[in-house]
XYZ file of C-alpha atoms in Angstrom:
502
model
C -8.488 10.432 51.155
C -10.063 12.445 48.337
C -13.589 12.096 49.821
C -15.450 11.204 46.634
C -18.239 8.813 45.681
C -16.891 5.463 44.587
C -18.740 5.074 41.268
C -19.182 8.593 39.884
C -16.066 10.071 41.570
C -18.118 13.128 42.473
C -16.502 15.063 45.352
C -18.517 15.206 48.546
C -18.395 18.985 48.625
C -20.446 19.250 45.422
C -23.630 18.048 47.117
C -23.039 18.062 50.865
C -23.271 21.853 51.092
C -26.929 21.651 49.957
C -27.600 19.076 52.678
C -25.962 21.281 55.308
C -28.050 24.227 54.116
C -31.190 22.138 54.688
C -30.055 21.371 58.233
C -29.289 25.021 58.926
C -32.839 25.823 57.893
C -34.236 23.281 60.338
C -32.210 24.694 63.245
C -33.154 28.277 62.345
C -29.756 29.386 61.091
C -31.206 30.273 57.681
C -34.476 30.266 55.743
C -35.981 26.752 56.004
C -36.795 24.807 52.832
C -39.946 22.718 52.907
C -41.150 19.833 50.793
C -39.321 17.015 49.068
C -37.841 18.980 46.161
C -34.939 20.470 48.186
C -34.001 16.919 49.151
C -34.163 15.813 45.511
C -31.965 18.736 44.459
C -29.437 17.815 47.165
C -28.985 14.300 45.746
C -25.612 13.313 44.403
C -25.184 12.052 40.849
C -24.811 8.504 42.137
C -28.153 8.612 43.964
C -29.866 10.039 40.885
C -28.431 7.189 38.793
C -29.603 4.670 41.403
C -33.193 5.946 41.490
C -33.430 6.212 37.715
C -31.906 2.771 37.214
C -34.236 1.221 39.781
C -37.330 2.630 38.059
C -36.182 1.454 34.619
C -35.212 -2.014 35.856
C -38.542 -2.444 37.648
C -40.489 -1.513 34.511
C -38.340 -3.805 32.367
C -38.749 -6.670 34.832
C -42.528 -6.310 34.831
C -42.604 -6.144 31.046
C -40.214 -9.010 30.257
C -40.892 -11.489 33.065
C -43.704 -13.986 32.674
C -45.725 -12.300 35.389
C -49.447 -12.115 35.751
C -51.126 -8.952 36.931
C -51.401 -10.399 40.433
C -47.677 -11.198 40.490
C -46.942 -7.596 39.525
C -49.026 -6.367 42.433
C -47.119 -8.640 44.822
C -43.813 -7.382 43.397
C -44.794 -3.758 43.970
C -46.002 -4.631 47.474
C -42.638 -6.285 48.203
C -40.853 -2.980 47.641
C -43.662 -0.863 49.049
C -43.510 -2.373 52.539
C -39.757 -1.614 52.680
C -40.352 1.947 51.538
C -42.988 2.372 54.257
C -40.421 1.438 56.920
C -37.927 3.906 55.435
C -40.627 6.579 55.262
C -41.403 6.360 58.976
C -37.848 5.823 60.221
C -36.249 8.507 58.048
C -38.757 10.999 56.673
C -41.085 11.261 59.668
C -38.507 11.178 62.464
C -34.931 11.656 61.199
C -34.799 13.475 57.874
C -32.820 16.285 59.522
C -30.302 13.820 60.970
C -29.488 11.822 57.827
C -29.867 13.063 54.261
C -32.129 11.400 51.709
C -29.030 10.911 49.589
C -27.472 8.760 52.318
C -30.644 6.695 52.721
C -30.699 5.913 48.992
C -27.075 4.774 49.029
C -27.294 2.684 52.196
C -30.568 1.030 51.114
C -29.050 0.172 47.741
C -25.940 -1.225 49.400
C -28.072 -3.527 51.521
C -30.048 -4.645 48.477
C -27.195 -5.046 45.987
C -24.143 -5.826 48.144
C -25.217 -7.387 51.453
C -27.831 -9.817 50.099
C -25.819 -11.666 47.416
C -22.754 -11.666 49.680
C -24.699 -13.256 52.538
C -26.342 -15.850 50.286
C -22.990 -16.778 48.752
C -21.230 -17.116 52.115
C -24.139 -19.067 53.621
C -24.085 -21.467 50.660
C -20.358 -22.032 51.023
C -20.585 -22.575 54.789
C -23.536 -24.958 54.505
C -21.765 -27.066 51.886
C -18.607 -27.169 54.012
C -20.705 -28.270 56.984
C -22.497 -30.942 54.957
C -19.171 -32.274 53.712
C -17.810 -32.390 57.264
C -20.922 -34.182 58.558
C -20.757 -36.689 55.700
C -17.122 -37.533 56.484
C -17.918 -37.767 60.212
C -20.956 -39.965 59.586
C -19.004 -42.274 57.273
C -16.290 -42.685 59.898
C -18.719 -43.567 62.685
C -20.669 -45.863 60.367
C -17.465 -47.684 59.449
C -16.681 -48.465 63.083
C -20.202 -48.626 64.529
C -21.988 -50.482 61.770
C -25.734 -51.117 62.072
C -25.801 -50.107 65.735
C -24.740 -46.584 64.796
C -27.333 -46.407 61.999
C -30.030 -47.494 64.431
C -28.903 -44.873 66.972
C -29.074 -42.149 64.320
C -32.557 -43.331 63.281
C -33.806 -43.316 66.879
C -32.414 -39.817 67.552
C -33.204 -38.332 64.146
C -35.391 -35.519 65.473
C -32.881 -34.454 68.153
C -29.957 -34.447 65.729
C -32.012 -32.503 63.184
C -32.938 -29.874 65.767
C -29.288 -29.481 66.798
C -28.242 -29.024 63.176
C -30.960 -26.408 62.624
C -29.878 -24.500 65.743
C -26.313 -24.415 64.413
C -27.666 -23.278 61.064
C -29.859 -20.598 62.655
C -27.170 -18.976 64.812
C -23.857 -19.614 63.084
C -24.676 -19.865 59.395
C -27.769 -17.709 58.961
C -27.843 -15.067 61.705
C -24.084 -14.544 62.113
C -23.421 -14.372 58.372
C -26.282 -11.980 57.680
C -25.518 -9.672 60.591
C -21.838 -9.477 59.673
C -22.675 -8.810 56.023
C -25.059 -6.010 56.977
C -22.560 -4.473 59.396
C -19.617 -4.540 57.002
C -21.809 -3.268 54.168
C -22.687 -0.299 56.351
C -19.031 0.274 57.220
C -17.812 0.079 53.627
C -20.069 2.943 52.489
C -18.409 6.321 52.942
C -20.783 9.264 53.121
C -20.234 12.877 54.226
C -23.125 12.601 56.705
C -21.178 9.913 58.566
C -17.642 11.082 57.890
C -16.891 10.856 61.625
C -17.023 7.040 61.292
C -14.235 6.856 58.730
C -11.330 8.555 60.498
C -11.579 11.522 58.103
C -13.444 13.839 60.468
C -11.066 16.718 59.962
C -13.045 19.195 62.009
C -12.808 17.005 65.124
C -9.140 16.264 64.480
C -8.368 19.951 64.092
C -10.031 20.679 67.454
C -8.088 17.831 69.034
C -4.872 19.209 67.587
C -5.590 22.675 68.953
C -6.158 21.227 72.413
C -2.839 19.410 72.321
C -4.106 16.145 70.849
C -1.572 15.832 68.040
C -0.982 17.036 64.506
C -3.912 18.102 62.357
C -5.158 15.801 59.632
C -2.442 16.289 57.034
C -4.615 15.429 54.003
C -7.084 18.269 54.450
C -6.587 20.824 51.703
C -6.010 23.781 54.006
C -4.290 21.741 56.726
C -1.681 20.482 54.263
C -0.581 24.063 53.655
C -0.285 24.718 57.377
C 1.588 21.452 57.852
C 3.992 22.230 55.029
C 4.515 25.786 56.187
C 5.556 24.627 59.654
C 7.647 21.663 58.502
C 11.340 22.435 57.817
C 11.532 19.448 55.487
C 9.421 21.314 52.965
C 11.480 24.493 52.881
C 10.228 28.053 53.129
C 6.626 28.811 52.269
C 5.436 31.854 50.362
C 2.076 33.354 51.312
C 1.471 34.763 47.822
C -1.643 33.721 45.942
C -1.541 31.959 42.650
C -1.012 28.313 43.489
C 2.188 27.832 41.458
C 5.303 26.215 42.854
C 8.671 27.959 42.541
C 12.164 27.425 43.888
C 14.781 29.897 45.051
C 18.211 29.957 43.511
C 20.302 27.036 44.656
C 17.407 25.211 46.299
C 16.458 21.654 45.375
C 12.838 20.806 44.640
C 12.567 19.246 48.129
C 13.582 22.575 49.644
C 11.473 24.775 47.388
C 8.991 27.423 48.198
C 5.331 26.372 48.085
C 2.807 29.097 47.347
C -0.217 28.666 49.529
C -3.531 28.536 47.690
C -6.568 30.043 49.342
C -9.783 29.042 47.638
C -13.303 28.957 48.995
C -14.108 25.592 47.414
C -11.665 23.663 49.569
C -13.449 24.811 52.727
C -16.834 23.496 51.587
C -15.609 20.010 52.480
C -15.222 20.992 56.103
C -18.564 22.763 56.387
C -19.515 22.898 60.053
C -21.856 20.097 61.112
C -24.757 21.643 63.012
C -25.993 18.302 64.358
C -25.811 17.485 68.050
C -24.388 14.221 69.367
C -27.893 12.784 69.624
C -28.640 13.729 66.035
C -25.415 12.138 64.833
C -26.360 9.014 66.771
C -29.787 9.018 65.111
C -28.055 9.315 61.732
C -26.016 6.177 62.472
C -29.114 4.233 63.504
C -31.084 5.394 60.468
C -28.262 4.469 58.093
C -27.880 0.993 59.585
C -31.645 0.426 59.416
C -31.577 1.536 55.761
C -28.996 -1.159 54.985
C -31.067 -3.743 56.858
C -34.306 -2.784 55.107
C -32.554 -2.965 51.738
C -31.329 -6.436 52.657
C -34.792 -7.505 53.867
C -36.383 -6.184 50.659
C -34.065 -8.273 48.477
C -34.527 -11.289 50.737
C -38.325 -10.972 50.562
C -38.114 -10.784 46.787
C -36.071 -14.014 46.703
C -38.351 -15.892 49.090
C -41.571 -14.758 47.397
C -40.651 -15.110 43.726
C -37.889 -17.753 43.720
C -38.245 -20.058 46.718
C -42.002 -19.581 46.980
C -42.595 -20.074 43.256
C -41.139 -23.589 43.144
C -43.646 -24.938 45.664
C -46.549 -24.079 43.377
C -45.408 -26.282 40.542
C -47.564 -29.249 39.654
C -50.616 -28.185 41.674
C -53.754 -28.973 39.693
C -55.005 -26.909 36.775
C -53.647 -23.493 35.883
C -56.415 -21.482 37.536
C -56.167 -23.375 40.810
C -52.384 -23.179 40.678
C -52.439 -19.418 40.094
C -54.807 -18.873 43.017
C -52.790 -21.023 45.411
C -49.573 -19.431 44.161
C -50.898 -15.921 44.770
C -52.165 -16.786 48.243
C -48.812 -18.308 49.135
C -46.946 -15.212 47.904
C -49.120 -12.924 50.024
C -48.721 -15.150 53.101
C -44.926 -15.216 52.770
C -44.769 -11.450 52.248
C -47.168 -10.769 55.127
C -45.327 -12.958 57.628
C -41.929 -11.541 56.658
C -43.215 -7.950 56.815
C -44.969 -7.845 60.186
C -41.810 -8.990 62.004
C -39.029 -6.570 60.935
C -36.250 -8.594 62.552
C -33.554 -7.203 60.228
C -34.404 -3.580 61.058
C -34.543 -4.291 64.796
C -31.248 -6.173 64.677
C -29.618 -3.235 62.859
C -30.934 -0.823 65.501
C -29.430 -3.023 68.212
C -26.090 -3.018 66.373
C -26.185 0.773 66.227
C -26.082 1.049 70.040
C -22.484 -0.100 70.267
C -21.483 1.599 67.001
C -22.601 4.896 68.539
C -20.812 4.074 71.757
C -17.642 3.334 69.817
C -17.556 6.368 67.524
C -19.574 9.092 69.274
C -19.441 8.496 73.030
C -15.881 9.576 73.839
C -14.205 7.395 71.165
C -10.717 8.186 72.474
C -11.577 6.449 75.744
C -13.997 3.667 74.777
C -13.582 3.165 71.037
C -10.789 0.599 71.196
C -12.713 -1.531 73.716
C -15.650 -2.166 71.360
C -15.023 -4.610 68.554
C -17.168 -6.249 65.914
C -18.136 -9.097 68.236
C -19.579 -6.762 70.834
C -21.429 -4.798 68.158
C -22.969 -7.842 66.473
C -23.658 -10.056 69.521
C -27.070 -8.621 70.594
C -28.317 -8.702 66.996
C -26.971 -12.251 66.599
C -28.922 -13.462 69.643
C -32.133 -11.792 68.440
C -31.830 -12.908 64.808
C -30.648 -16.420 65.705
C -33.505 -16.937 68.158
C -36.017 -15.738 65.553
C -34.682 -18.134 62.903
C -34.282 -20.995 65.393
C -37.976 -20.932 66.311
C -39.045 -21.149 62.675
C -36.515 -23.901 61.885
C -37.373 -26.011 64.948
C -41.084 -25.763 64.173
C -40.349 -26.864 60.617
C -38.346 -29.867 61.935
C -41.244 -30.846 64.175
C -43.720 -30.706 61.309
C -41.461 -32.668 58.938
C -40.698 -35.404 61.473
C -44.364 -35.634 62.480
C -45.287 -36.285 58.840
C -42.523 -38.877 58.537
C -43.857 -40.740 61.575
C -47.408 -40.472 60.249
C -46.495 -41.891 56.833
C -44.481 -44.648 58.472
C -47.538 -45.704 60.503
C -49.720 -45.781 57.379
C -47.318 -47.557 55.090
C -46.142 -44.471 53.224
C -49.581 -43.234 52.087
C -52.216 -40.824 53.412
C -55.612 -42.435 54.183
C -58.502 -41.221 52.088
C -61.074 -41.567 54.840
C -61.672 -38.135 56.407
C -62.838 -39.764 59.613
C -59.433 -41.344 60.057
C -57.708 -37.988 59.718
C -59.844 -36.427 62.454
C -58.376 -38.609 65.188
C -55.081 -39.538 63.566
C -53.597 -36.255 62.379
C -49.782 -36.036 62.189
C -49.820 -32.963 64.452
C -52.152 -30.291 65.788
C -51.845 -27.348 63.341
C -53.435 -24.882 65.762
C -51.061 -25.732 68.598
C -47.969 -25.704 66.367
C -48.798 -22.358 64.738
C -49.756 -20.838 68.080
C -46.468 -21.942 69.632
C -44.512 -20.503 66.689
C -46.308 -17.160 66.781
C -46.010 -16.832 70.561
C -42.294 -17.663 70.436
C -41.602 -15.150 67.669
C -43.601 -12.421 69.414
C -41.726 -13.018 72.681
C -38.367 -12.790 70.889
C -39.362 -9.567 69.125
C -40.720 -8.019 72.328
C -37.520 -8.890 74.203
C -35.483 -7.291 71.410
C -37.624 -4.153 71.405
C -37.501 -3.816 75.212
C -33.724 -4.271 75.242
C -33.220 -1.718 72.469
C -35.541 0.860 74.053
C -33.756 0.472 77.380
C -30.268 0.768 75.898
C -31.330 3.628 73.633
C -32.751 5.570 76.561
C -29.580 5.116 78.604
C -27.489 6.104 75.620
C -29.516 9.258 74.991
C -28.949 10.271 78.618
C -25.220 9.776 78.194
C -25.278 11.821 74.979
C -27.137 14.629 76.746
C -24.330 14.765 79.327
C -21.799 14.731 76.494
C -23.555 17.645 74.772
C -23.650 19.627 78.005
C -19.942 18.971 78.576
C -19.175 20.008 74.987
C -21.098 23.289 75.317
C -19.363 24.041 78.614
C -16.015 23.233 77.046
C -16.681 25.602 74.137
C -17.544 28.445 76.508
C -14.206 28.212 78.357
C -11.366 30.477 77.130
C -8.961 28.764 74.741
C -6.314 31.517 74.624
C -4.170 32.654 77.517
C -3.593 36.260 78.533
C -0.246 36.214 76.790
C -1.879 35.033 73.536
C -0.698 31.422 73.885
C -2.895 28.367 73.479
C -3.598 26.343 76.623
C -1.790 23.046 77.066
C -2.902 19.852 78.772
C -1.121 21.030 81.948
C -2.429 24.632 82.054
C -5.897 24.259 80.541
C -8.935 24.300 82.807
C -10.819 22.160 80.292
C -11.374 18.652 81.665
C -9.360 16.110 79.661
C -11.993 13.357 79.922
C -15.746 13.383 79.638
C -17.453 12.763 83.002
C -19.400 9.524 83.286
C -23.092 10.080 84.136
C -23.867 8.736 87.601
C -27.013 6.985 86.360
C -25.018 4.683 84.084
C -22.314 3.490 86.464
C -24.251 0.524 87.842
C -25.902 -0.425 84.566
C -24.746 -3.594 82.834
C -24.631 -2.930 79.115
C -24.093 -5.518 76.403
């Protein structure tokens, strides 16, 4: 209710006015400010602490960890590829829609909050599932005996694939997408104040048009609310800000002196962004959370999971070379397919529909399931392909070792005609499957984004027409829902009526 940063408790109005001034410069309302320094000056204290802390922690990690020079290069590249995505998504295309301060906070939230939360929940769910499967297996084994064991052995590959599909969609994709979405929703920022229910400017307009009482916690609206409410007694319009009571009045019936300061109105500085620009801000913020998550996940896979596979491989020089190559391969594969960023963009479609496209009419019909479902299908399909390919490779090696008595033949000629699987065919199938999934996700997002932009254009045109209509009657009274010529609902664009949207 106080609209402050969580950690530093800095009020939004201390830094958001600088951001709004930057936007006014871009739309021509005032002298534009070029370069990155105005964006740096508009940072909040929390964002400055985050950037400074990140630089110090990175230097300390490089100095204290047992890293070689090559490992340090890979570490820098791990962060660099995430920063490149942010650079293009935010700085090149949307720096006027979402502030740099917001990008820093949302990226950090994805890195620090979403990643450990997702890993913790996934670990708990996987262990619960393993415990359930163990109990189920023990029960069937007790009644089925050796016949059940033989059936499990004969259908090992099928059962493994089913378990990996469950893991891909329910444990991995669903958990990660929910963690990213709720991380985005838990961050309150003045650029996206319309998502939190504290958009006082919109609520004041709604109140003026007959939509209910103004937001009572706004500093200047509280005075108006108190002045018109008989429960708060008579209100004095004198300046000074002190509270006094008339003779014989109780404190509940006292006179409240209205305070008129300029600082309180900075919070409700007019947002010059259009509906499309607000929608772009939502998408950029959600992508920032996803990229922060992907950056932390890449770091874990490259330096923690990837490091363990290099242990015990020959001499130190050979081990270092193979380790470095493996790190670069993992980072490269995880970087060229930005599934987390694309999934976040797909989530943003329904978030925008819920909060920007006539929220009074459609907002209550869009829940978390509808927001997350397209991203879940994309992310789950991506993970499922990789997991199924891994199951095929593992089972092929098991069959191969079983045929050769548990050992690999030394004769190279034997391996030429008796390989466990065809590496070229397996890798080609995996790459083709992943590319098809990513292309389907991109096509679906582009289509939905284009339709949504058309709907937002209609909404902007309706809003401009609504603002041009008179709001005061000839007798000085405000129009009501019965007498106003302003349409009470936003017209639905004809080109979207027959379109099936997720």
